[in-house]
Short mmCIF file of C-alpha atoms and ligand atoms in Angstrom, two decimals:
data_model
loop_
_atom_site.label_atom_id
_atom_site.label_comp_id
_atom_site.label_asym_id
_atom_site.label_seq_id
_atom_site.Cartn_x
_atom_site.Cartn_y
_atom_site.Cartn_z
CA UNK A 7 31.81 -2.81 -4.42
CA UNK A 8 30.21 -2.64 -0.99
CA UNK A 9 28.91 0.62 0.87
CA UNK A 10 28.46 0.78 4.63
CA UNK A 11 25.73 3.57 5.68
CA UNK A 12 25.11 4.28 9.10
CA UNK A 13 21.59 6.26 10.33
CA UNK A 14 21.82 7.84 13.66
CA UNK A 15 18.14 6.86 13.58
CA UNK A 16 16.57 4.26 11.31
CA UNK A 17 13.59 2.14 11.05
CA UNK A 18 15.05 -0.96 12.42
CA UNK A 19 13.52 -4.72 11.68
CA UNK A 20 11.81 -4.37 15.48
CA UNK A 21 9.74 -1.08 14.32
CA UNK A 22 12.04 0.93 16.82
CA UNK A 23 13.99 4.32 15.74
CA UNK A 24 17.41 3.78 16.70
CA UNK A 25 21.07 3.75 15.64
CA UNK A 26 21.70 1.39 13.15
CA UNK A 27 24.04 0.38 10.07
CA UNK A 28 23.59 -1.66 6.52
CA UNK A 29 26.05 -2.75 4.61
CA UNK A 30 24.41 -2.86 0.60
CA UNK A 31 26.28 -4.73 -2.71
CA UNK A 32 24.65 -5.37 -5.92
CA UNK A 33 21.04 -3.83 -4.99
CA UNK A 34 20.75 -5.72 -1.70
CA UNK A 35 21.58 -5.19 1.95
CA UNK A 36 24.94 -8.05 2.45
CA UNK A 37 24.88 -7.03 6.47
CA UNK A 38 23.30 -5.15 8.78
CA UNK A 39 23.34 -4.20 12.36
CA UNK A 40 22.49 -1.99 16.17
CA UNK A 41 24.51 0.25 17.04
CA UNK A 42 28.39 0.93 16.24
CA UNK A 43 29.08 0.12 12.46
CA UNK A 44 32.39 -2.63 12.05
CA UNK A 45 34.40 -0.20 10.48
CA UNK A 46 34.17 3.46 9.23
CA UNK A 47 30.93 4.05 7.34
CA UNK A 48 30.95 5.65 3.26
CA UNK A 49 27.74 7.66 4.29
CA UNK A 50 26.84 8.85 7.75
CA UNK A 51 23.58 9.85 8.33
CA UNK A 52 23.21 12.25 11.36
CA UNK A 53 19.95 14.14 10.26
CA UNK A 54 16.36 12.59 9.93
CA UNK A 55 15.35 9.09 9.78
CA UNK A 56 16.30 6.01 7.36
CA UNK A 57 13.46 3.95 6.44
CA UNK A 58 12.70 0.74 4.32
CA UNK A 59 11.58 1.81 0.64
CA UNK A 60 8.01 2.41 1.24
CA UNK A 61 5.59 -0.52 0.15
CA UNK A 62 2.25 0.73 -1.87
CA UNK A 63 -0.62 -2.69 -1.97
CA UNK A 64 -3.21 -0.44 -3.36
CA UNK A 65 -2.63 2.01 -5.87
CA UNK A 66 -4.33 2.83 -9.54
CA UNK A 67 -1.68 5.64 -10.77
CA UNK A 68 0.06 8.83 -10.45
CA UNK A 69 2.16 11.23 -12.63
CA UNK A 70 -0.97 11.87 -14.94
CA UNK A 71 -0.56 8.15 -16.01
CA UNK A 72 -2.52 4.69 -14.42
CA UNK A 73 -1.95 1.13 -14.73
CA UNK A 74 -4.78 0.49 -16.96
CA UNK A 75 -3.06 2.10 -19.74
CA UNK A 76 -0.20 -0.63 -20.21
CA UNK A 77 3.06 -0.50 -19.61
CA UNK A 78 4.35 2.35 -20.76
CA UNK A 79 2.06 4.30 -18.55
CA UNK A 80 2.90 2.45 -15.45
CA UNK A 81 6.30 3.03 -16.06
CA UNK A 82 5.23 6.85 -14.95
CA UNK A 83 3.27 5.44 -12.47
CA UNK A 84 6.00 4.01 -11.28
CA UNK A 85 8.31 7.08 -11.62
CA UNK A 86 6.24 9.21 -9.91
CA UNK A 87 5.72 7.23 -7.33
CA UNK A 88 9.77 5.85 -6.56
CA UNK A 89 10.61 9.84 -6.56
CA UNK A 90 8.60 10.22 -3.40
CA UNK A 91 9.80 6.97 -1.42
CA UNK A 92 7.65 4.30 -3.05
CA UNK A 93 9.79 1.27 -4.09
CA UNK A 94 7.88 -1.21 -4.20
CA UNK A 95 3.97 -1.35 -5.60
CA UNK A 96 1.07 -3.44 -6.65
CA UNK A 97 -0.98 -2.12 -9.09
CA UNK A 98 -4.52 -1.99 -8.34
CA UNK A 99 -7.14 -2.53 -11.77
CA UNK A 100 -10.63 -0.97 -11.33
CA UNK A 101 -13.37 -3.16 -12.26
CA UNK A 102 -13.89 -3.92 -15.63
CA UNK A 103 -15.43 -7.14 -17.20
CA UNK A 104 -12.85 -10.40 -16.34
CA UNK A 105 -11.20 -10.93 -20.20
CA UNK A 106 -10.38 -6.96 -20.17
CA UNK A 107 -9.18 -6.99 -16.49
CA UNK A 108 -6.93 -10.11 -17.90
CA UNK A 109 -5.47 -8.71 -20.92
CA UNK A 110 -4.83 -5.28 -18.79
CA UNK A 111 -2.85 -7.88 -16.58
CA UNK A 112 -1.02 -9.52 -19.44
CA UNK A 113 -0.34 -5.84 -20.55
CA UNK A 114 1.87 -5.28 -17.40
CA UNK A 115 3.69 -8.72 -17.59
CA UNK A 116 6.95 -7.25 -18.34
CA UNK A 117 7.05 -4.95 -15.23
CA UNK A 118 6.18 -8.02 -12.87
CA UNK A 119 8.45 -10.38 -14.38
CA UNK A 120 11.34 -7.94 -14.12
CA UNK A 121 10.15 -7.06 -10.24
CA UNK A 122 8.87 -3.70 -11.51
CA UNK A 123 6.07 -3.89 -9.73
CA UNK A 124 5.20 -6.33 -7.07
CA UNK A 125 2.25 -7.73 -9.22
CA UNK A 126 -1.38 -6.46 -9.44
CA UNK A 127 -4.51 -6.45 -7.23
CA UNK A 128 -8.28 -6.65 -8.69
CA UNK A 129 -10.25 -4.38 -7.30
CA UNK A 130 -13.48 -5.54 -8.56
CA UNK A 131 -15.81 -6.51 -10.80
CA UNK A 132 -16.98 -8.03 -7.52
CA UNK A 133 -18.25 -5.39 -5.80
CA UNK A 134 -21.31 -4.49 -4.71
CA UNK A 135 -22.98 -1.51 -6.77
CA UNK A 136 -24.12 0.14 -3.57
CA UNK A 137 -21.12 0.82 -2.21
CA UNK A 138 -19.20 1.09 -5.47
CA UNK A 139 -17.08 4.53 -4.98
CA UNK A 140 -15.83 5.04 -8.03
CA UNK A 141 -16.38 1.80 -9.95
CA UNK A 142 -18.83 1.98 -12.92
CA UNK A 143 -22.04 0.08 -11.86
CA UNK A 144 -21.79 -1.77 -15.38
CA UNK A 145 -19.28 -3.59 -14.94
CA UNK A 146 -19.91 -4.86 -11.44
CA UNK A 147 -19.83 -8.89 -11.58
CA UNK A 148 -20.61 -11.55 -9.37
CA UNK A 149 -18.10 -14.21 -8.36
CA UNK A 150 -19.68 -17.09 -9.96
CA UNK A 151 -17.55 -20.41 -9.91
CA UNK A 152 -17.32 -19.77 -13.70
CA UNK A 153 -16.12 -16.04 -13.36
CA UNK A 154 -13.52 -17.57 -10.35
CA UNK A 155 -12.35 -20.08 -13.25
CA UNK A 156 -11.74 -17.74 -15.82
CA UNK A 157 -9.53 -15.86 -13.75
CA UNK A 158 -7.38 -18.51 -12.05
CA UNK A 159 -7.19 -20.39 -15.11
CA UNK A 160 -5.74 -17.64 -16.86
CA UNK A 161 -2.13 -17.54 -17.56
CA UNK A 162 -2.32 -13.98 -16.11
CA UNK A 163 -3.32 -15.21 -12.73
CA UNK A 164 0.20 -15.92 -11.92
CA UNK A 165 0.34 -12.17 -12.08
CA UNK A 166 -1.66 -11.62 -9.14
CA UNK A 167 -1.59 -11.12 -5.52
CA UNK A 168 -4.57 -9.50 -4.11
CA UNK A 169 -8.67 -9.37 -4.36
CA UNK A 170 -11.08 -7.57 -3.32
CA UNK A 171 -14.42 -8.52 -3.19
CA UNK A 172 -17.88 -8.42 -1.45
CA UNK A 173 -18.48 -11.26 0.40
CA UNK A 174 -22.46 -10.52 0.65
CA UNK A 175 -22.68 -11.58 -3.17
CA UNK A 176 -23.72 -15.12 -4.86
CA UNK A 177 -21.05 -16.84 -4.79
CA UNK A 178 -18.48 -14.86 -2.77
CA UNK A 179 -17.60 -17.23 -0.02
CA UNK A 180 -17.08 -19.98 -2.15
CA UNK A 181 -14.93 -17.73 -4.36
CA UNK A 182 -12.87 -16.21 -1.11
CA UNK A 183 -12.04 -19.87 -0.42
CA UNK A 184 -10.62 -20.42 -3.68
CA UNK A 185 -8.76 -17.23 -4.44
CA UNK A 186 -7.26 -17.92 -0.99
CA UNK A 187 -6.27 -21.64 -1.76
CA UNK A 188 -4.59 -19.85 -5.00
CA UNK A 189 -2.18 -18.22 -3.30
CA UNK A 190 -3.97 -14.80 -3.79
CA UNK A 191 -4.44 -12.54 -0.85
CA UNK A 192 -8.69 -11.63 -0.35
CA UNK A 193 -9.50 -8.02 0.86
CA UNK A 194 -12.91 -7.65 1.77
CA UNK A 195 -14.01 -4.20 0.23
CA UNK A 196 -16.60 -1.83 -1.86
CA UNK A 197 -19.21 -3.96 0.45
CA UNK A 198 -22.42 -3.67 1.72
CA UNK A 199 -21.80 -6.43 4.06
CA UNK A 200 -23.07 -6.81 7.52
CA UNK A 201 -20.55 -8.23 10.43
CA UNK A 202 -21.67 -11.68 10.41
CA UNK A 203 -21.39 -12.17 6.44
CA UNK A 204 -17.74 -10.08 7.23
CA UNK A 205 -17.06 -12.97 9.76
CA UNK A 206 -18.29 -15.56 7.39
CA UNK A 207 -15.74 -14.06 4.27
CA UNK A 208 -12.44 -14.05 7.32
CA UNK A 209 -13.26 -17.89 7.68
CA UNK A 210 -13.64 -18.57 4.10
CA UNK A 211 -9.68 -17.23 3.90
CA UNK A 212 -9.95 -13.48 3.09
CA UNK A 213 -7.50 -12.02 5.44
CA UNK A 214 -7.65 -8.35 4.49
CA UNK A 215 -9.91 -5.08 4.59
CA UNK A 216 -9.29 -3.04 1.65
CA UNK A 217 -9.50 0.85 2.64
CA UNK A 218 -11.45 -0.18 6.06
CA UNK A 219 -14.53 2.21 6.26
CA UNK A 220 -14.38 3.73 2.80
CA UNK A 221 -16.97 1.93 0.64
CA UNK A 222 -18.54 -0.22 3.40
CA UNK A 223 -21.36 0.02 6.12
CA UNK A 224 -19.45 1.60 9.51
CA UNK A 225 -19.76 1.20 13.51
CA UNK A 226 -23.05 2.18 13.40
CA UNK A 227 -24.73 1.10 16.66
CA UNK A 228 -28.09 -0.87 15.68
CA UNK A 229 -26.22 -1.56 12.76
CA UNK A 230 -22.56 -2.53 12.91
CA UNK A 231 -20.39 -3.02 9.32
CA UNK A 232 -17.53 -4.85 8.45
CA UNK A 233 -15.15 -2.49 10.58
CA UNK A 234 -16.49 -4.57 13.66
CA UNK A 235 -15.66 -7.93 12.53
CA UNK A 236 -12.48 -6.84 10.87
CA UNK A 237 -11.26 -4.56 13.97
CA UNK A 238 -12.10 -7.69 16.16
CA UNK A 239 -10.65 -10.38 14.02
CA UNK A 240 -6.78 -10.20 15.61
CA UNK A 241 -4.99 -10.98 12.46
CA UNK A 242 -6.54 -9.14 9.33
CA UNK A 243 -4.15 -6.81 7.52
CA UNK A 244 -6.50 -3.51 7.66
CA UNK A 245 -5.75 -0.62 5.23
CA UNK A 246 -6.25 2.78 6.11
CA UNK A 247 -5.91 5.83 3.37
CA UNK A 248 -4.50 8.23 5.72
CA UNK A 249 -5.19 11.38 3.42
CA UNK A 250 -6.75 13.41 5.96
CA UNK A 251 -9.77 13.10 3.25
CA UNK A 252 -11.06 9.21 3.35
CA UNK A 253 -10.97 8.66 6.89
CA UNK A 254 -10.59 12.01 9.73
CA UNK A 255 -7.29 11.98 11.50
CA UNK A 256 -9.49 10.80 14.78
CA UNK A 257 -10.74 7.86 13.25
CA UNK A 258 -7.11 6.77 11.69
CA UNK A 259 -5.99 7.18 15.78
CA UNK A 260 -9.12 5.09 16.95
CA UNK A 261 -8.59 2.08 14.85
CA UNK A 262 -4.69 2.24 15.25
CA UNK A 263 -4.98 1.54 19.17
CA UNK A 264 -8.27 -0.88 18.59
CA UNK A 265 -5.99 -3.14 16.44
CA UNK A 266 -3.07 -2.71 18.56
CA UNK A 267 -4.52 -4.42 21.22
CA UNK A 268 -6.17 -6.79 19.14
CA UNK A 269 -3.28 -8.31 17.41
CA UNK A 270 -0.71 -5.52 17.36
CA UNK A 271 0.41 -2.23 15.41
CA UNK A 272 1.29 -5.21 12.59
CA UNK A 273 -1.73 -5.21 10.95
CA UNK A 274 -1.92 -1.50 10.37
CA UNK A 275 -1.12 -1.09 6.51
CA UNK A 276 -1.15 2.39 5.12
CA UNK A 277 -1.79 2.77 1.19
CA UNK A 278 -2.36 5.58 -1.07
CA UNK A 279 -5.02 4.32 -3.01
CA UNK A 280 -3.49 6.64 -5.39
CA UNK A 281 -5.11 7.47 -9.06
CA UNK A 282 -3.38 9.31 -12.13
CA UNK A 283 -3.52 12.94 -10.70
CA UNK A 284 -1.57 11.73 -7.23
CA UNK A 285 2.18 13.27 -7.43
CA UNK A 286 0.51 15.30 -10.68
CA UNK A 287 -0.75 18.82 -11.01
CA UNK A 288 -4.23 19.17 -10.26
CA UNK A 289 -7.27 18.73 -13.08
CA UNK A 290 -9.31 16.00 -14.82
CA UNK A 291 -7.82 12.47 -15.07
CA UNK A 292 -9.70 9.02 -15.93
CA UNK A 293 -10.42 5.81 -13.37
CA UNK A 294 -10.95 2.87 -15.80
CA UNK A 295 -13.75 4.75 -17.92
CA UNK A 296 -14.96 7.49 -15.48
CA UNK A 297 -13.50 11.05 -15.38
CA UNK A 298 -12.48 12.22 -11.95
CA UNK A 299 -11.27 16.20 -11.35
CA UNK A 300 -8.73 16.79 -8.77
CA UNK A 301 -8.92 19.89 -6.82
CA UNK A 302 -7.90 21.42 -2.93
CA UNK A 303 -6.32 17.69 -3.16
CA UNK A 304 -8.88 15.81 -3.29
CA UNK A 305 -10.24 13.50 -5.94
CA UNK A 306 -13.95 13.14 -6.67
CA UNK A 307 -15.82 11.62 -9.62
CA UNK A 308 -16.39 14.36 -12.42
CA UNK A 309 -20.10 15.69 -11.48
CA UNK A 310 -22.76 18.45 -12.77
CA UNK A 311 -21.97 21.91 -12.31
CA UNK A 312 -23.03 22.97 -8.45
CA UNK A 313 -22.64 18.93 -7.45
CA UNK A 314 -20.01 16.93 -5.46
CA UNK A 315 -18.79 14.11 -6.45
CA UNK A 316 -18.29 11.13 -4.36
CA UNK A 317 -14.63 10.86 -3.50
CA UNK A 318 -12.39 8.62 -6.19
CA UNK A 319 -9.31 7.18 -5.10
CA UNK A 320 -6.84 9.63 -3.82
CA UNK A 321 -4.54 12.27 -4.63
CA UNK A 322 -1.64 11.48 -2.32
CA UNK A 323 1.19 9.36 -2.14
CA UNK A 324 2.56 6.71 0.88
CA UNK A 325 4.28 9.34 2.24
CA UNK A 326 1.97 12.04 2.74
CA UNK A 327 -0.29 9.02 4.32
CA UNK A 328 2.87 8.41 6.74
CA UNK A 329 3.28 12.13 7.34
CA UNK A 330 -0.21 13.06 8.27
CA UNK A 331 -0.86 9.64 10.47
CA UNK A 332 2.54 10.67 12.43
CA UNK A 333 1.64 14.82 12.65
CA UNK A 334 -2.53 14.97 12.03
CA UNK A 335 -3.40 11.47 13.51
CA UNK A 336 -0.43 11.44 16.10
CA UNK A 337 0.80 7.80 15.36
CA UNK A 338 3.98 6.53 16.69
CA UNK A 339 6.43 7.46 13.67
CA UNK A 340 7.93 3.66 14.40
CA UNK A 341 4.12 2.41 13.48
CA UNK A 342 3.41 4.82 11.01
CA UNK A 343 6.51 3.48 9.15
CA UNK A 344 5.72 -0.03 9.92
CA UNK A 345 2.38 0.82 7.80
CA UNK A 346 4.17 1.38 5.00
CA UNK A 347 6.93 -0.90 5.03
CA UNK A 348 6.76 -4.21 7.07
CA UNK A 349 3.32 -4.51 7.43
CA UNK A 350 2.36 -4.12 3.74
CA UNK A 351 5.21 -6.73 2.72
CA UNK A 352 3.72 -9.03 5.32
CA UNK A 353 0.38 -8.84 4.08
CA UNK A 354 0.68 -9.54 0.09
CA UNK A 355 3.80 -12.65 1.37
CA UNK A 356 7.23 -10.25 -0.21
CA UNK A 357 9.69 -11.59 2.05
CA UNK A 358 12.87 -9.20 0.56
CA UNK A 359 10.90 -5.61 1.09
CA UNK A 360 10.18 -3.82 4.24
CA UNK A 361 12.62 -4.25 7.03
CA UNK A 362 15.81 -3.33 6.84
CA UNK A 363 17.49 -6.93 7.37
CA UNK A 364 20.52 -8.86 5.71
CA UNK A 365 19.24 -10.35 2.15
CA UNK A 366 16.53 -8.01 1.45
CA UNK A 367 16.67 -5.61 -1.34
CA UNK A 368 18.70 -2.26 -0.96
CA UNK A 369 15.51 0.10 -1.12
CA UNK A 370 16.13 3.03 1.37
CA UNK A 371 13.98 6.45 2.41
CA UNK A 372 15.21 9.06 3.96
CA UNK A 373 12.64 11.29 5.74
CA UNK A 374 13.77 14.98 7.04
CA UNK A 375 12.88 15.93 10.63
CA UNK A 376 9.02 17.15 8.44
CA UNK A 377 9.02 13.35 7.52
CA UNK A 378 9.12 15.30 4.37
CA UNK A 379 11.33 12.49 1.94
CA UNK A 380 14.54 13.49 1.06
CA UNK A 381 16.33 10.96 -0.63
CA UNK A 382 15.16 7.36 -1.65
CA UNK A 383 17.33 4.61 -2.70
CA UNK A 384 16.16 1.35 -5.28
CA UNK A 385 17.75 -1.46 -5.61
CA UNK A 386 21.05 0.03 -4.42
CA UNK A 387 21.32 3.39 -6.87
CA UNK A 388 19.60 6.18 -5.18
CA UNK A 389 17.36 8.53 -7.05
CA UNK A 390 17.95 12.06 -8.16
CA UNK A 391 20.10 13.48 -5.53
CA UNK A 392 22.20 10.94 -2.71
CA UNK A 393 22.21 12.29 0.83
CA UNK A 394 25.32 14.36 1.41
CA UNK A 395 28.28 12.05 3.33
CA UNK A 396 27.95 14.12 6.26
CA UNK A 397 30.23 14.57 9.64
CA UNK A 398 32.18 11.28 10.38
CA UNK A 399 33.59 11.97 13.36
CA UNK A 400 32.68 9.52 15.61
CA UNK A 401 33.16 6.43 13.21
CA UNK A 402 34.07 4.09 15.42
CA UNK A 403 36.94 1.12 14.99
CA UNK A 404 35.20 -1.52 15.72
ZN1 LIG B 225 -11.66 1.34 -3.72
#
């Protein structure tokens, strides 16, 4: 059985909002088109804008539960998350020491082989502890040839996609190169890097910067960070946690137009960076073994009474990070979108997510004239509640 839906405004494959129509069977989108549907559409959307599912490359948990916990929990993870327009998610493992980070890994096998979950991204043990947010200085590695081994010549590695490490320690560059050469994607990130060991880690192979400016030196002017090698390089994926916390709306506009005339609105990937209490009432959750509360909606690292703790992951999800780019940061909704749907798939290689194109999966959002979501789609079956059919009155014949 086939269904034709036409959006009086969608996302379409170019990043533009326009008129457009998919035809979906079994889970994916058969056909697809501009303009005036071939014949009269099963669901005519007049009202707010279709969208690719989103696409999350960097996210620890949500609905109370995180991916370290197995898969069980990251079946509420992913739950959570699908309910408010996420389709389609790595999940991101806080540093821990390499056989645990492995077996966590093996733990989620099921939900990677079944295209649960997109696979997982390390984030860490190699880090650097100065600039380790919320990462346990204990069980911060370096990337020794042997520790590079042990991961890629684990079954597990098969599992993953995306690494991010600190090219500033023993080891990295050699390890960037090799990751790379593994098919794995290499985010430079949690860094204390300066811009010529940044520029060093791009030409080694790393080709991403994971949460640009959170965890990392900035533009400071007798001392410039990675942002300066990574805003400069013209192809590096760069993620931005547009929270309205990590990074002020100003900043999020700043670095949109420096990259989009140094390579183009593509490189722009939103994430959530999302841990347990994201798309969960507010209180105390864990990150790998540290306790972080959630409050005013924002998470920090559990500290003495009267103290603040440094800022731990975040409590939003991909759509809140689309919402407040468009309305706080005043992004183009067409790039805001592209952030967290095209761009995202581009960067971790998932050819069948993102745009809105014949053969790709049948994962649909659809955002109210708030960008609030309102109805989201997977693999063909929407979610809680479909989108009524709405007036089709000017179905056209063909
Ligand atoms: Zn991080």
């Amino acid at each position: 059985m086939t269904q034709l839906i036409l959006a009086e405004a969608a996302l379409t494959p170019e990043g533009d909002l326009g008129r457009y129509w998919l035809r979906l069977a079994q889970g994916r989108i058969l056909d697809a088109g501009h303009g005036h549907p071939p014949e009269t559409p099963d669901l005519h959307l007049t009202e707010g804008v279709l969208a690719p599912g989103f696409v999350d490359v960097h996210a620890h948990g949500g609905g109370g539960a995180a991916f370290t916990e197995g898969a069980d929990a990251a079946g509420t993870v992913l739950t959570a998350h699908r309910h408010r327009g996420t389709t389609t998610m790595l999940a991101s493992l806080v540093s821990a020491p390499i056989p645990a980070l492995l077996d966590q890994a093996e733990r989620l096998r099921p939900l990677v082989e079944t295209g649960e979950l997109a696979g997982i991204h390390l984030e860490g043990p190699w880090l650097s502890c100065a600039h380790r947010g919320a990462h346990e200085a204990s069980l911060l590695s370096d990337p020794t040839p042997e520790a590079v081994s042990a991961v890629l010549e684990h079954q597990a590695a098969e599992l993953l996609r995306y690494v991010t490490l600190a090219p500033e320690l023993p080891g990295a560059l050699e390890a960037v190169a090799r990751l790379q050469a593994a098919g794995l994607v290499v985010g430079v990130g949690h860094t204390g890097a300066d811009v010529a060991q940044t520029r060093a880690a791009l030409s080694a192979g790393a080709s991403a910067a994971t949460h640009l400016f959170n965890a990392m030196l900035g533009l400071h002017h007798r001392e410039p960070g990675p942002p300066l090698a990574l805003l400069e390089d013209s192809t590096a994926f760069l993620e931005l946690i547009s929270d309205g916390v990590h990074l002020d709306p100003e900043m999020v506009r700043y670095v949109w137009h420096s990259a989009a005339r140094n390579g183009g609105p593509r490189r722009l990937v939103l994430v959530s960076d999302a841990m347990a209490g994201a798309a969960a009432p507010e209180g105390r959750y864990a990150l790998g073994t540290l306790n972080v509360d959630v409050a005013d909606g924002v998470a920090r690292l559990q500290a003495p009474d009267g103290a603040q703790g440094a800022i731990a992951g975040s409590a939003v999800t991909l759509a809140e990070a689309v919402r407040r780019s468009i309305l706080d940061a005043g992004i183009a909704p067409g790039e805001a979108l592209m952030a967290a749907t095209a761009n995202p798939a581009e960067m971790i290689g998932l050819a069948d997510v993102g745009r809105l194109l014949p053969g790709g999966r049948a994962d649909l959002v659809l955002l109210d004239p708030a960008w609030q979501v309102n109805s989201v789609m997977r693999r063909g079956r929407w979610l809680g509640e479909a989108p009524g059919p709405g007036p089709q009155t000017d179905a056209p014949a063909g």
